[in-house]
mmCIF file of C-alpha atoms in Angstrom:
data_model
loop_
_atom_site.group_PDB
_atom_site.id
_atom_site.type_symbol
_atom_site.label_atom_id
_atom_site.label_comp_id
_atom_site.label_asym_id
_atom_site.label_seq_id
_atom_site.Cartn_x
_atom_site.Cartn_y
_atom_site.Cartn_z
ATOM 1 C CA MET A 1115 13.891 14.803 -9.101
ATOM 2 C CA LYS A 1116 12.881 15.716 -12.634
ATOM 3 C CA LEU A 1117 9.245 16.669 -13.064
ATOM 4 C CA ASP A 1118 8.984 14.248 -16.025
ATOM 5 C CA LEU A 1119 10.100 11.356 -13.838
ATOM 6 C CA LEU A 1120 7.589 12.294 -11.137
ATOM 7 C CA SER A 1121 4.835 12.542 -13.770
ATOM 8 C CA GLU A 1122 5.630 9.078 -15.091
ATOM 9 C CA LEU A 1123 5.680 7.732 -11.526
ATOM 10 C CA ASN A 1124 2.280 9.271 -10.822
ATOM 11 C CA VAL A 1125 0.894 7.639 -13.973
ATOM 12 C CA GLU A 1126 2.059 4.236 -12.667
ATOM 13 C CA ARG A 1127 0.578 4.968 -9.231
ATOM 14 C CA SER A 1128 -2.830 5.935 -10.546
ATOM 15 C CA ALA A 1129 -2.894 2.828 -12.753
ATOM 16 C CA ARG A 1130 -2.178 0.730 -9.605
ATOM 17 C CA ARG A 1131 1.128 -0.594 -10.981
ATOM 18 C CA GLY A 1132 4.224 -1.066 -8.826
ATOM 19 C CA ALA A 1133 7.301 1.084 -9.603
ATOM 20 C CA VAL A 1134 10.628 2.016 -8.004
ATOM 21 C CA VAL A 1135 12.548 5.295 -8.081
ATOM 22 C CA VAL A 1136 16.265 4.488 -7.838
ATOM 23 C CA THR A 1137 18.415 7.334 -6.510
ATOM 24 C CA ASP A 1138 22.208 7.342 -6.270
ATOM 25 C CA ILE A 1139 22.402 9.384 -3.087
ATOM 26 C CA GLU A 1140 26.011 10.459 -3.725
ATOM 27 C CA THR A 1141 25.477 11.814 -7.258
ATOM 28 C CA GLY A 1142 21.720 12.454 -7.226
ATOM 29 C CA ALA A 1143 21.343 10.408 -10.440
ATOM 30 C CA GLN A 1144 17.826 9.010 -10.620
ATOM 31 C CA ARG A 1145 15.720 6.654 -12.704
ATOM 32 C CA LEU A 1146 12.229 5.189 -12.675
ATOM 33 C CA VAL A 1147 11.919 1.419 -13.008
ATOM 34 C CA ARG A 1148 8.452 0.063 -13.727
ATOM 35 C CA GLY A 1149 7.322 -3.253 -12.324
ATOM 36 C CA GLU A 1150 7.285 -4.724 -15.839
ATOM 37 C CA GLY A 1151 10.641 -3.206 -16.779
ATOM 38 C CA LEU A 1152 12.758 -4.857 -14.077
ATOM 39 C CA LYS A 1153 14.538 -7.317 -16.354
ATOM 40 C CA GLY A 1154 16.955 -5.011 -18.110
ATOM 41 C CA ASP A 1155 17.912 -3.057 -14.985
ATOM 42 C CA PRO A 1156 21.382 -3.546 -13.428
ATOM 43 C CA LEU A 1157 19.720 -3.758 -10.002
ATOM 44 C CA ALA A 1158 16.948 -6.100 -11.203
ATOM 45 C CA GLU A 1159 17.455 -8.674 -8.447
ATOM 46 C CA GLU A 1160 17.311 -6.162 -5.598
ATOM 47 C CA LEU A 1161 14.431 -4.297 -7.226
ATOM 48 C CA ARG A 1162 12.391 -7.480 -7.522
ATOM 49 C CA GLU A 1163 12.965 -8.286 -3.858
ATOM 50 C CA TYR A 1164 12.046 -4.812 -2.608
ATOM 51 C CA LEU A 1165 9.040 -4.507 -4.912
ATOM 52 C CA GLY A 1166 7.840 -7.917 -3.732
ATOM 53 C CA LEU A 1167 8.033 -6.830 -0.111
ATOM 54 C CA GLY A 1168 6.538 -3.449 -0.955
ATOM 55 C CA LYS A 1169 9.221 -1.748 1.080
ATOM 56 C CA SER A 1170 11.723 1.021 0.380
ATOM 57 C CA GLY A 1171 15.372 0.826 1.432
ATOM 58 C CA LEU A 1172 19.009 1.763 0.992
ATOM 59 C CA ILE A 1173 21.354 -0.674 -0.743
ATOM 60 C CA GLU A 1174 25.074 -0.603 -1.551
ATOM 61 C CA ARG A 1175 26.423 -1.714 -4.899
ATOM 62 C CA GLU A 1176 30.015 -1.247 -6.081
ATOM 63 C CA GLY A 1177 30.707 1.571 -3.652
ATOM 64 C CA HIS A 1178 27.513 3.454 -4.506
ATOM 65 C CA HIS A 1179 24.549 3.859 -2.189
ATOM 66 C CA PHE A 1180 21.222 3.627 -3.924
ATOM 67 C CA PHE A 1181 17.919 4.455 -2.321
ATOM 68 C CA LEU A 1182 15.068 2.335 -3.675
ATOM 69 C CA ASN A 1183 11.823 4.221 -3.222
ATOM 70 C CA VAL A 1184 9.214 1.527 -3.755
ATOM 71 C CA GLN A 1185 5.720 2.598 -4.708
ATOM 72 C CA THR A 1186 3.081 -0.103 -4.504
ATOM 73 C CA PRO A 1187 -0.652 0.554 -4.767
ATOM 74 C CA PRO A 1188 -2.720 0.787 -1.585
ATOM 75 C CA VAL A 1189 -4.217 -2.568 -0.624
ATOM 76 C CA ARG A 1190 -7.904 -2.956 -1.410
ATOM 77 C CA ALA A 1191 -10.429 -5.469 -0.191
ATOM 78 C CA VAL A 1192 -13.581 -6.721 -1.878
ATOM 79 C CA ILE A 1193 -16.176 -8.529 0.223
ATOM 80 C CA VAL A 1194 -18.800 -10.508 -1.667
ATOM 81 C CA GLY A 1195 -21.869 -10.865 0.518
ATOM 82 C CA ALA A 1196 -23.518 -8.171 2.614
ATOM 83 C CA VAL A 1197 -23.891 -10.626 5.480
ATOM 84 C CA HIS A 1198 -23.525 -10.462 9.254
ATOM 85 C CA VAL A 1199 -19.779 -11.236 9.142
ATOM 86 C CA SER A 1200 -19.315 -8.384 6.643
ATOM 87 C CA GLN A 1201 -20.960 -5.949 9.050
ATOM 88 C CA VAL A 1202 -18.007 -6.463 11.394
ATOM 89 C CA LEU A 1203 -15.329 -7.166 8.774
ATOM 90 C CA ALA A 1204 -15.841 -4.018 6.694
ATOM 91 C CA PRO A 1205 -15.405 -1.530 9.593
ATOM 92 C CA LEU A 1206 -12.372 -3.494 10.861
ATOM 93 C CA MET A 1207 -10.796 -3.216 7.419
ATOM 94 C CA ARG A 1208 -11.533 0.483 7.239
ATOM 95 C CA ASN A 1209 -9.767 0.957 10.562
ATOM 96 C CA LEU A 1210 -6.715 -0.592 8.923
ATOM 97 C CA ASP A 1211 -6.893 2.027 6.135
ATOM 98 C CA LEU A 1212 -7.984 -0.589 3.605
ATOM 99 C CA ASP A 1213 -10.194 0.540 0.783
ATOM 100 C CA VAL A 1214 -13.240 -1.763 1.101
ATOM 101 C CA THR A 1215 -16.108 -2.489 -1.284
ATOM 102 C CA ILE A 1216 -19.008 -4.847 -0.590
ATOM 103 C CA ILE A 1217 -20.846 -6.534 -3.428
ATOM 104 C CA ASP A 1218 -24.155 -8.368 -3.116
ATOM 105 C CA PRO A 1219 -26.925 -8.689 -5.721
ATOM 106 C CA ARG A 1220 -29.531 -9.202 -2.986
ATOM 107 C CA ALA A 1221 -30.971 -5.773 -2.268
ATOM 108 C CA ALA A 1222 -32.482 -6.926 1.035
ATOM 109 C CA PHE A 1223 -28.984 -7.581 2.408
ATOM 110 C CA ALA A 1224 -27.080 -4.732 0.782
ATOM 111 C CA THR A 1225 -28.687 -1.780 2.537
ATOM 112 C CA PRO A 1226 -26.855 1.396 3.557
ATOM 113 C CA GLU A 1227 -28.351 1.067 7.073
ATOM 114 C CA ARG A 1228 -26.489 -2.186 7.604
ATOM 115 C CA PHE A 1229 -23.272 -0.752 6.141
ATOM 116 C CA PRO A 1230 -22.778 2.901 6.999
ATOM 117 C CA ASP A 1231 -19.589 4.432 5.516
ATOM 118 C CA VAL A 1232 -18.814 1.444 3.254
ATOM 119 C CA PRO A 1233 -19.588 1.403 -0.466
ATOM 120 C CA VAL A 1234 -22.120 -1.346 -1.140
ATOM 121 C CA VAL A 1235 -22.783 -2.336 -4.744
ATOM 122 C CA ILE A 1236 -26.075 -4.128 -5.392
ATOM 123 C CA GLU A 1237 -25.026 -6.181 -8.391
ATOM 124 C CA TRP A 1238 -23.808 -9.611 -9.440
ATOM 125 C CA PRO A 1239 -20.018 -9.957 -9.004
ATOM 126 C CA ASP A 1240 -19.369 -10.831 -12.654
ATOM 127 C CA LYS A 1241 -21.103 -7.574 -13.648
ATOM 128 C CA VAL A 1242 -19.216 -5.282 -11.301
ATOM 129 C CA LEU A 1243 -15.776 -6.886 -10.804
ATOM 130 C CA PRO A 1244 -14.400 -6.055 -14.283
ATOM 131 C CA ALA A 1245 -15.030 -2.377 -13.566
ATOM 132 C CA LEU A 1246 -13.403 -2.594 -10.120
ATOM 133 C CA GLY A 1247 -10.255 -4.007 -11.701
ATOM 134 C CA LEU A 1248 -9.054 -6.722 -9.325
ATOM 135 C CA ASP A 1249 -5.260 -7.035 -9.148
ATOM 136 C CA ALA A 1250 -2.350 -8.461 -7.146
ATOM 137 C CA TYR A 1251 -2.849 -5.759 -4.493
ATOM 138 C CA THR A 1252 -6.475 -6.732 -3.891
ATOM 139 C CA ALA A 1253 -7.907 -9.191 -1.351
ATOM 140 C CA LEU A 1254 -11.254 -10.857 -2.024
ATOM 141 C CA ALA A 1255 -13.459 -12.738 0.419
ATOM 142 C CA VAL A 1256 -16.692 -14.475 -0.605
ATOM 143 C CA LEU A 1257 -19.194 -14.897 2.207
ATOM 144 C CA THR A 1258 -22.629 -15.590 0.683
ATOM 145 C CA HIS A 1259 -22.691 -19.431 0.829
ATOM 146 C CA ASP A 1260 -24.363 -19.220 -2.600
ATOM 147 C CA PRO A 1261 -22.235 -20.617 -5.448
ATOM 148 C CA ARG A 1262 -24.144 -18.549 -8.011
ATOM 149 C CA ILE A 1263 -22.779 -15.429 -6.311
ATOM 150 C CA ASP A 1264 -19.496 -16.736 -4.867
ATOM 151 C CA ASP A 1265 -18.105 -18.767 -7.788
ATOM 152 C CA PRO A 1266 -17.921 -15.999 -10.416
ATOM 153 C CA ALA A 1267 -16.164 -13.770 -7.863
ATOM 154 C CA LEU A 1268 -13.638 -16.496 -6.994
ATOM 155 C CA ILE A 1269 -12.957 -17.105 -10.686
ATOM 156 C CA ALA A 1270 -12.346 -13.390 -11.276
ATOM 157 C CA ALA A 1271 -10.024 -13.248 -8.251
ATOM 158 C CA LEU A 1272 -8.003 -16.280 -9.402
ATOM 159 C CA ARG A 1273 -7.617 -14.815 -12.903
ATOM 160 C CA ALA A 1274 -6.586 -11.411 -11.516
ATOM 161 C CA ASP A 1275 -3.998 -12.994 -9.198
ATOM 162 C CA CYS A 1276 -5.468 -11.389 -6.053
ATOM 163 C CA PHE A 1277 -2.959 -11.735 -3.202
ATOM 164 C CA TYR A 1278 -5.616 -13.156 -0.888
ATOM 165 C CA ILE A 1279 -8.703 -15.139 -1.814
ATOM 166 C CA GLY A 1280 -10.956 -16.590 0.875
ATOM 167 C CA ALA A 1281 -14.254 -18.460 0.777
ATOM 168 C CA LEU A 1282 -16.681 -19.002 3.650
ATOM 169 C CA GLY A 1283 -18.197 -22.447 4.019
ATOM 170 C CA SER A 1284 -17.598 -25.802 5.629
ATOM 171 C CA ARG A 1285 -15.076 -28.379 4.457
ATOM 172 C CA LYS A 1286 -17.934 -30.248 2.693
ATOM 173 C CA THR A 1287 -19.010 -27.077 0.893
ATOM 174 C CA HIS A 1288 -15.429 -26.524 -0.173
ATOM 175 C CA GLU A 1289 -15.071 -30.095 -1.460
ATOM 176 C CA ARG A 1290 -18.029 -29.476 -3.755
ATOM 177 C CA ARG A 1291 -16.487 -26.142 -4.781
ATOM 178 C CA VAL A 1292 -13.198 -27.868 -5.619
ATOM 179 C CA GLU A 1293 -15.090 -30.318 -7.836
ATOM 180 C CA ARG A 1294 -16.855 -27.498 -9.694
ATOM 181 C CA PHE A 1295 -13.599 -25.595 -10.241
ATOM 182 C CA LYS A 1296 -11.790 -28.697 -11.477
ATOM 183 C CA GLU A 1297 -14.573 -29.271 -13.969
ATOM 184 C CA ALA A 1298 -14.258 -25.653 -15.055
ATOM 185 C CA GLY A 1299 -10.594 -26.320 -15.873
ATOM 186 C CA PHE A 1300 -8.756 -24.836 -12.894
ATOM 187 C CA SER A 1301 -5.583 -26.614 -11.758
ATOM 188 C CA GLU A 1302 -5.080 -27.871 -8.214
ATOM 189 C CA ALA A 1303 -2.472 -25.152 -7.694
ATOM 190 C CA ASP A 1304 -5.032 -22.511 -8.703
ATOM 191 C CA ILE A 1305 -7.694 -23.945 -6.424
ATOM 192 C CA ALA A 1306 -5.201 -24.207 -3.545
ATOM 193 C CA ARG A 1307 -4.926 -20.421 -3.598
ATOM 194 C CA ILE A 1308 -8.457 -20.211 -2.201
ATOM 195 C CA HIS A 1309 -8.355 -20.100 1.597
ATOM 196 C CA ALA A 1310 -11.218 -22.365 2.614
ATOM 197 C CA PRO A 1311 -12.642 -22.775 5.113
ATOM 198 C CA ILE A 1312 -11.879 -19.073 5.390
ATOM 199 C CA GLY A 1313 -9.965 -17.505 8.276
ATOM 200 C CA LEU A 1314 -7.199 -18.422 10.698
ATOM 201 C CA ASP A 1315 -8.092 -21.271 13.001
ATOM 202 C CA ILE A 1316 -8.772 -19.324 16.194
ATOM 203 C CA GLY A 1317 -11.915 -21.264 17.016
ATOM 204 C CA ALA A 1318 -14.077 -18.346 15.894
ATOM 205 C CA ALA A 1319 -17.713 -18.810 16.949
ATOM 206 C CA SER A 1320 -19.591 -15.538 16.378
ATOM 207 C CA PRO A 1321 -19.784 -13.478 13.164
ATOM 208 C CA GLY A 1322 -17.436 -10.926 14.763
ATOM 209 C CA GLU A 1323 -14.875 -13.572 15.636
ATOM 210 C CA ILE A 1324 -15.063 -14.980 12.113
ATOM 211 C CA ALA A 1325 -14.443 -11.456 10.792
ATOM 212 C CA VAL A 1326 -11.312 -11.200 12.976
ATOM 213 C CA SER A 1327 -10.066 -14.577 11.756
ATOM 214 C CA ILE A 1328 -10.570 -13.568 8.110
ATOM 215 C CA LEU A 1329 -8.777 -10.253 8.576
ATOM 216 C CA ALA A 1330 -5.914 -11.949 10.441
ATOM 217 C CA GLU A 1331 -5.528 -14.495 7.644
ATOM 218 C CA MET A 1332 -5.518 -11.741 5.053
ATOM 219 C CA ILE A 1333 -2.807 -9.817 6.938
ATOM 220 C CA ALA A 1334 -0.781 -13.005 7.470
ATOM 221 C CA THR A 1335 -0.823 -13.498 3.683
ATOM 222 C CA LEU A 1336 0.032 -9.875 2.970
ATOM 223 C CA ARG A 1337 2.898 -9.841 5.488
ATOM 224 C CA LYS A 1338 4.169 -13.384 4.961
ATOM 225 C CA ASP A 1339 7.739 -12.133 4.529
ATOM 226 C CA ARG A 1340 7.703 -10.540 7.962
ATOM 227 C CA ARG A 1341 6.314 -13.526 9.828
ATOM 228 C CA ARG A 1342 8.479 -15.219 12.433
ATOM 229 C CA THR A 1343 7.196 -18.629 11.372
ATOM 230 C CA ALA A 1344 6.327 -19.658 7.846
ATOM 231 C CA MET B 186 -9.359 22.233 10.350
ATOM 232 C CA GLU B 187 -8.856 20.906 13.872
ATOM 233 C CA ALA B 188 -5.290 20.170 14.991
ATOM 234 C CA SER B 189 -6.065 16.477 15.417
ATOM 235 C CA GLU B 190 -7.440 16.328 11.879
ATOM 236 C CA GLU B 191 -4.282 18.055 10.673
ATOM 237 C CA VAL B 192 -2.134 15.358 12.304
ATOM 238 C CA GLN B 193 -4.417 12.668 10.931
ATOM 239 C CA LYS B 194 -3.964 14.102 7.459
ATOM 240 C CA MET B 195 -0.187 14.284 7.924
ATOM 241 C CA LEU B 196 0.006 10.651 8.947
ATOM 242 C CA SER B 197 -2.584 9.279 6.574
ATOM 243 C CA SER B 198 -1.142 6.708 4.198
ATOM 244 C CA ASP B 199 -3.482 7.657 1.397
ATOM 245 C CA THR B 200 -2.604 11.361 1.282
ATOM 246 C CA ASP B 201 -1.362 11.904 -2.249
ATOM 247 C CA ILE B 202 1.983 13.558 -1.507
ATOM 248 C CA LEU B 203 3.532 12.867 -4.909
ATOM 249 C CA GLY B 204 0.401 14.038 -6.733
ATOM 250 C CA GLN B 205 0.545 17.289 -4.767
ATOM 251 C CA ALA B 206 4.276 17.677 -5.540
ATOM 252 C CA GLU B 207 3.552 17.416 -9.255
ATOM 253 C CA ALA B 208 0.603 19.810 -9.053
ATOM 254 C CA TRP B 209 2.614 22.465 -7.168
ATOM 255 C CA ARG B 210 5.515 22.266 -9.642
ATOM 256 C CA ARG B 211 3.160 22.486 -12.630
ATOM 257 C CA ALA B 212 1.645 25.577 -11.030
ATOM 258 C CA GLY B 213 5.142 27.118 -11.195
ATOM 259 C CA LYS B 214 6.047 26.790 -7.521
ATOM 260 C CA GLY B 215 9.492 25.885 -6.201
ATOM 261 C CA VAL B 216 9.136 22.405 -4.680
ATOM 262 C CA ALA B 217 11.383 20.156 -2.578
ATOM 263 C CA LEU B 218 10.841 16.534 -1.648
ATOM 264 C CA ALA B 219 12.144 14.979 1.579
ATOM 265 C CA THR B 220 12.337 11.184 1.888
ATOM 266 C CA VAL B 221 13.261 9.065 4.926
ATOM 267 C CA ILE B 222 16.013 6.795 3.532
ATOM 268 C CA GLU B 223 17.282 5.151 6.711
ATOM 269 C CA THR B 224 16.122 4.707 10.300
ATOM 270 C CA TRP B 225 17.679 3.315 13.481
ATOM 271 C CA GLY B 226 15.882 2.428 16.699
ATOM 272 C CA SER B 227 12.306 3.483 17.253
ATOM 273 C CA ALA B 228 12.009 6.003 14.440
ATOM 274 C CA PRO B 229 8.514 7.474 14.214
ATOM 275 C CA ARG B 230 7.999 7.072 10.446
ATOM 276 C CA PRO B 231 9.199 4.201 8.252
ATOM 277 C CA VAL B 232 11.759 4.328 5.444
ATOM 278 C CA GLY B 233 10.129 5.745 2.314
ATOM 279 C CA SER B 234 7.954 8.287 4.178
ATOM 280 C CA GLN B 235 7.864 11.582 2.329
ATOM 281 C CA LEU B 236 7.229 15.261 2.878
ATOM 282 C CA VAL B 237 6.710 17.764 0.080
ATOM 283 C CA VAL B 238 7.437 21.449 0.685
ATOM 284 C CA ASP B 239 6.871 24.498 -1.506
ATOM 285 C CA ALA B 240 8.866 27.759 -1.497
ATOM 286 C CA ASP B 241 6.292 29.374 0.830
ATOM 287 C CA ALA B 242 6.766 26.566 3.388
ATOM 288 C CA HIS B 243 3.435 24.897 2.644
ATOM 289 C CA PHE B 244 3.873 21.200 3.196
ATOM 290 C CA LEU B 245 2.132 17.859 3.000
ATOM 291 C CA GLY B 246 3.142 14.481 4.404
ATOM 292 C CA SER B 247 5.566 13.734 7.221
ATOM 293 C CA VAL B 248 9.015 12.325 7.879
ATOM 294 C CA SER B 249 8.859 12.126 11.671
ATOM 295 C CA GLY B 250 5.265 12.665 12.748
ATOM 296 C CA GLY B 251 6.091 16.259 13.722
ATOM 297 C CA CYS B 252 9.415 16.094 15.642
ATOM 298 C CA VAL B 253 11.770 17.504 13.011
ATOM 299 C CA GLU B 254 9.491 18.781 10.251
ATOM 300 C CA GLY B 255 10.296 22.400 11.129
ATOM 301 C CA ASP B 256 14.000 21.928 10.436
ATOM 302 C CA VAL B 257 13.381 19.859 7.317
ATOM 303 C CA ILE B 258 11.176 22.626 5.923
ATOM 304 C CA THR B 259 13.872 25.258 6.613
ATOM 305 C CA GLU B 260 16.447 23.115 4.792
ATOM 306 C CA ALA B 261 13.972 22.411 1.996
ATOM 307 C CA ILE B 262 13.656 26.097 1.250
ATOM 308 C CA ASP B 263 17.473 26.280 0.878
ATOM 309 C CA VAL B 264 17.353 23.295 -1.484
ATOM 310 C CA ILE B 265 14.663 25.012 -3.552
ATOM 311 C CA GLY B 266 17.094 27.957 -3.760
ATOM 312 C CA ASP B 267 20.290 26.162 -4.807
ATOM 313 C CA GLY B 268 19.001 22.877 -6.306
ATOM 314 C CA ARG B 269 21.684 20.828 -4.547
ATOM 315 C CA PRO B 270 20.335 17.579 -3.046
ATOM 316 C CA ARG B 271 21.453 16.918 0.527
ATOM 317 C CA LEU B 272 21.337 14.382 3.318
ATOM 318 C CA LEU B 273 20.043 15.334 6.752
ATOM 319 C CA GLU B 274 20.378 13.300 9.892
ATOM 320 C CA PHE B 275 18.335 13.663 13.066
ATOM 321 C CA GLY B 276 18.499 11.890 16.389
ATOM 322 C CA VAL B 277 18.620 12.509 20.111
ATOM 323 C CA ALA B 278 22.425 12.376 19.983
ATOM 324 C CA ASP B 279 22.654 15.205 17.487
ATOM 325 C CA GLU B 280 21.269 18.041 19.541
ATOM 326 C CA THR B 281 24.433 20.104 19.076
ATOM 327 C CA ALA B 282 24.131 19.868 15.307
ATOM 328 C CA TRP B 283 20.363 20.235 15.082
ATOM 329 C CA ARG B 284 17.916 22.194 17.128
ATOM 330 C CA ALA B 285 15.297 19.529 16.669
ATOM 331 C CA GLY B 286 15.584 16.011 18.008
ATOM 332 C CA LEU B 287 13.533 12.866 18.082
ATOM 333 C CA SER B 288 12.029 12.348 21.504
ATOM 334 C CA CYS B 289 11.549 8.656 20.784
ATOM 335 C CA GLY B 290 15.301 8.014 20.855
ATOM 336 C CA GLY B 291 15.480 6.894 17.242
ATOM 337 C CA ARG B 292 17.608 8.294 14.432
ATOM 338 C CA ILE B 293 16.613 9.046 10.877
ATOM 339 C CA ARG B 294 18.401 10.016 7.663
ATOM 340 C CA ILE B 295 16.564 12.098 5.121
ATOM 341 C CA TYR B 296 17.307 12.731 1.443
ATOM 342 C CA LEU B 297 16.216 16.179 0.387
ATOM 343 C CA GLU B 298 15.980 17.133 -3.289
ATOM 344 C CA ARG B 299 14.481 19.802 -5.486
ATOM 345 C CA LEU B 300 11.801 18.997 -8.046
ATOM 346 C CA ASP B 301 13.147 20.371 -11.350
#
């Protein structure tokens, strides 16, 4: 591998953009294809598929074997609301090697004692989310039950195309949320990307069980291509 | 560093192997990169896993969680010498060809290349 190619790849990685290194394993010929530069590539179709799955692999094309080394950014999670569910959810996520940040403007909730080892930002979501840089490799869950805190975060997540967006609250609460978002100009397809009520239906009763259902739903969305049933 | 921490670091998904590869090369070191390109059966590390090695056999990352790293590093130092990329294959069936084997019963193919 040429140092220049590796440098360019590392630039893409630190900017949290997907990229693929294509290597002809017979000749050693190599090129870097950026997520945005797929179109012109002779292997565009395969590259799109592998990049979408976030997996590397060997393919054969006209007698040549190409290794597609797919680099996708590490998955991050943002939890809005330093609530009881978050106290279980954040450590669970950390155990899955997810980079977690909790945001809550209410200083009484967002204390380091309640959240050891997890970064907690005491700020309104619309103030802090632009700096965090939400993207397609980020999951966002809003858990405050307060539209003044939850709505701006959901809007930011929809605009940033977060791969998972979930919102805590009953069906009634969500109906009112849908109305607000329609009025704000979001399409039904946009709004349908919000998982609400949040979490897989496992009959979760306690905050811990709700945390498990949220995490399971997030993983099911992330790994949808691997699921046995759609 | 404790041995368990060492293993943890080797297996950690957020260890910046490619960043380290670039830093070592920029510091003037000979560097080789090993990548798992194919696996069969219960291989210990998935396709795409990488190991970076310098000319003094310092390494970061893993291609098998420890089973065959020793042999990969030996080969890597040859690659740093001659610059010729090569394919390595490891598995329980290949014990005559390779000293190391995978105890899990899987097989892996590794692409080894020099960073130029």
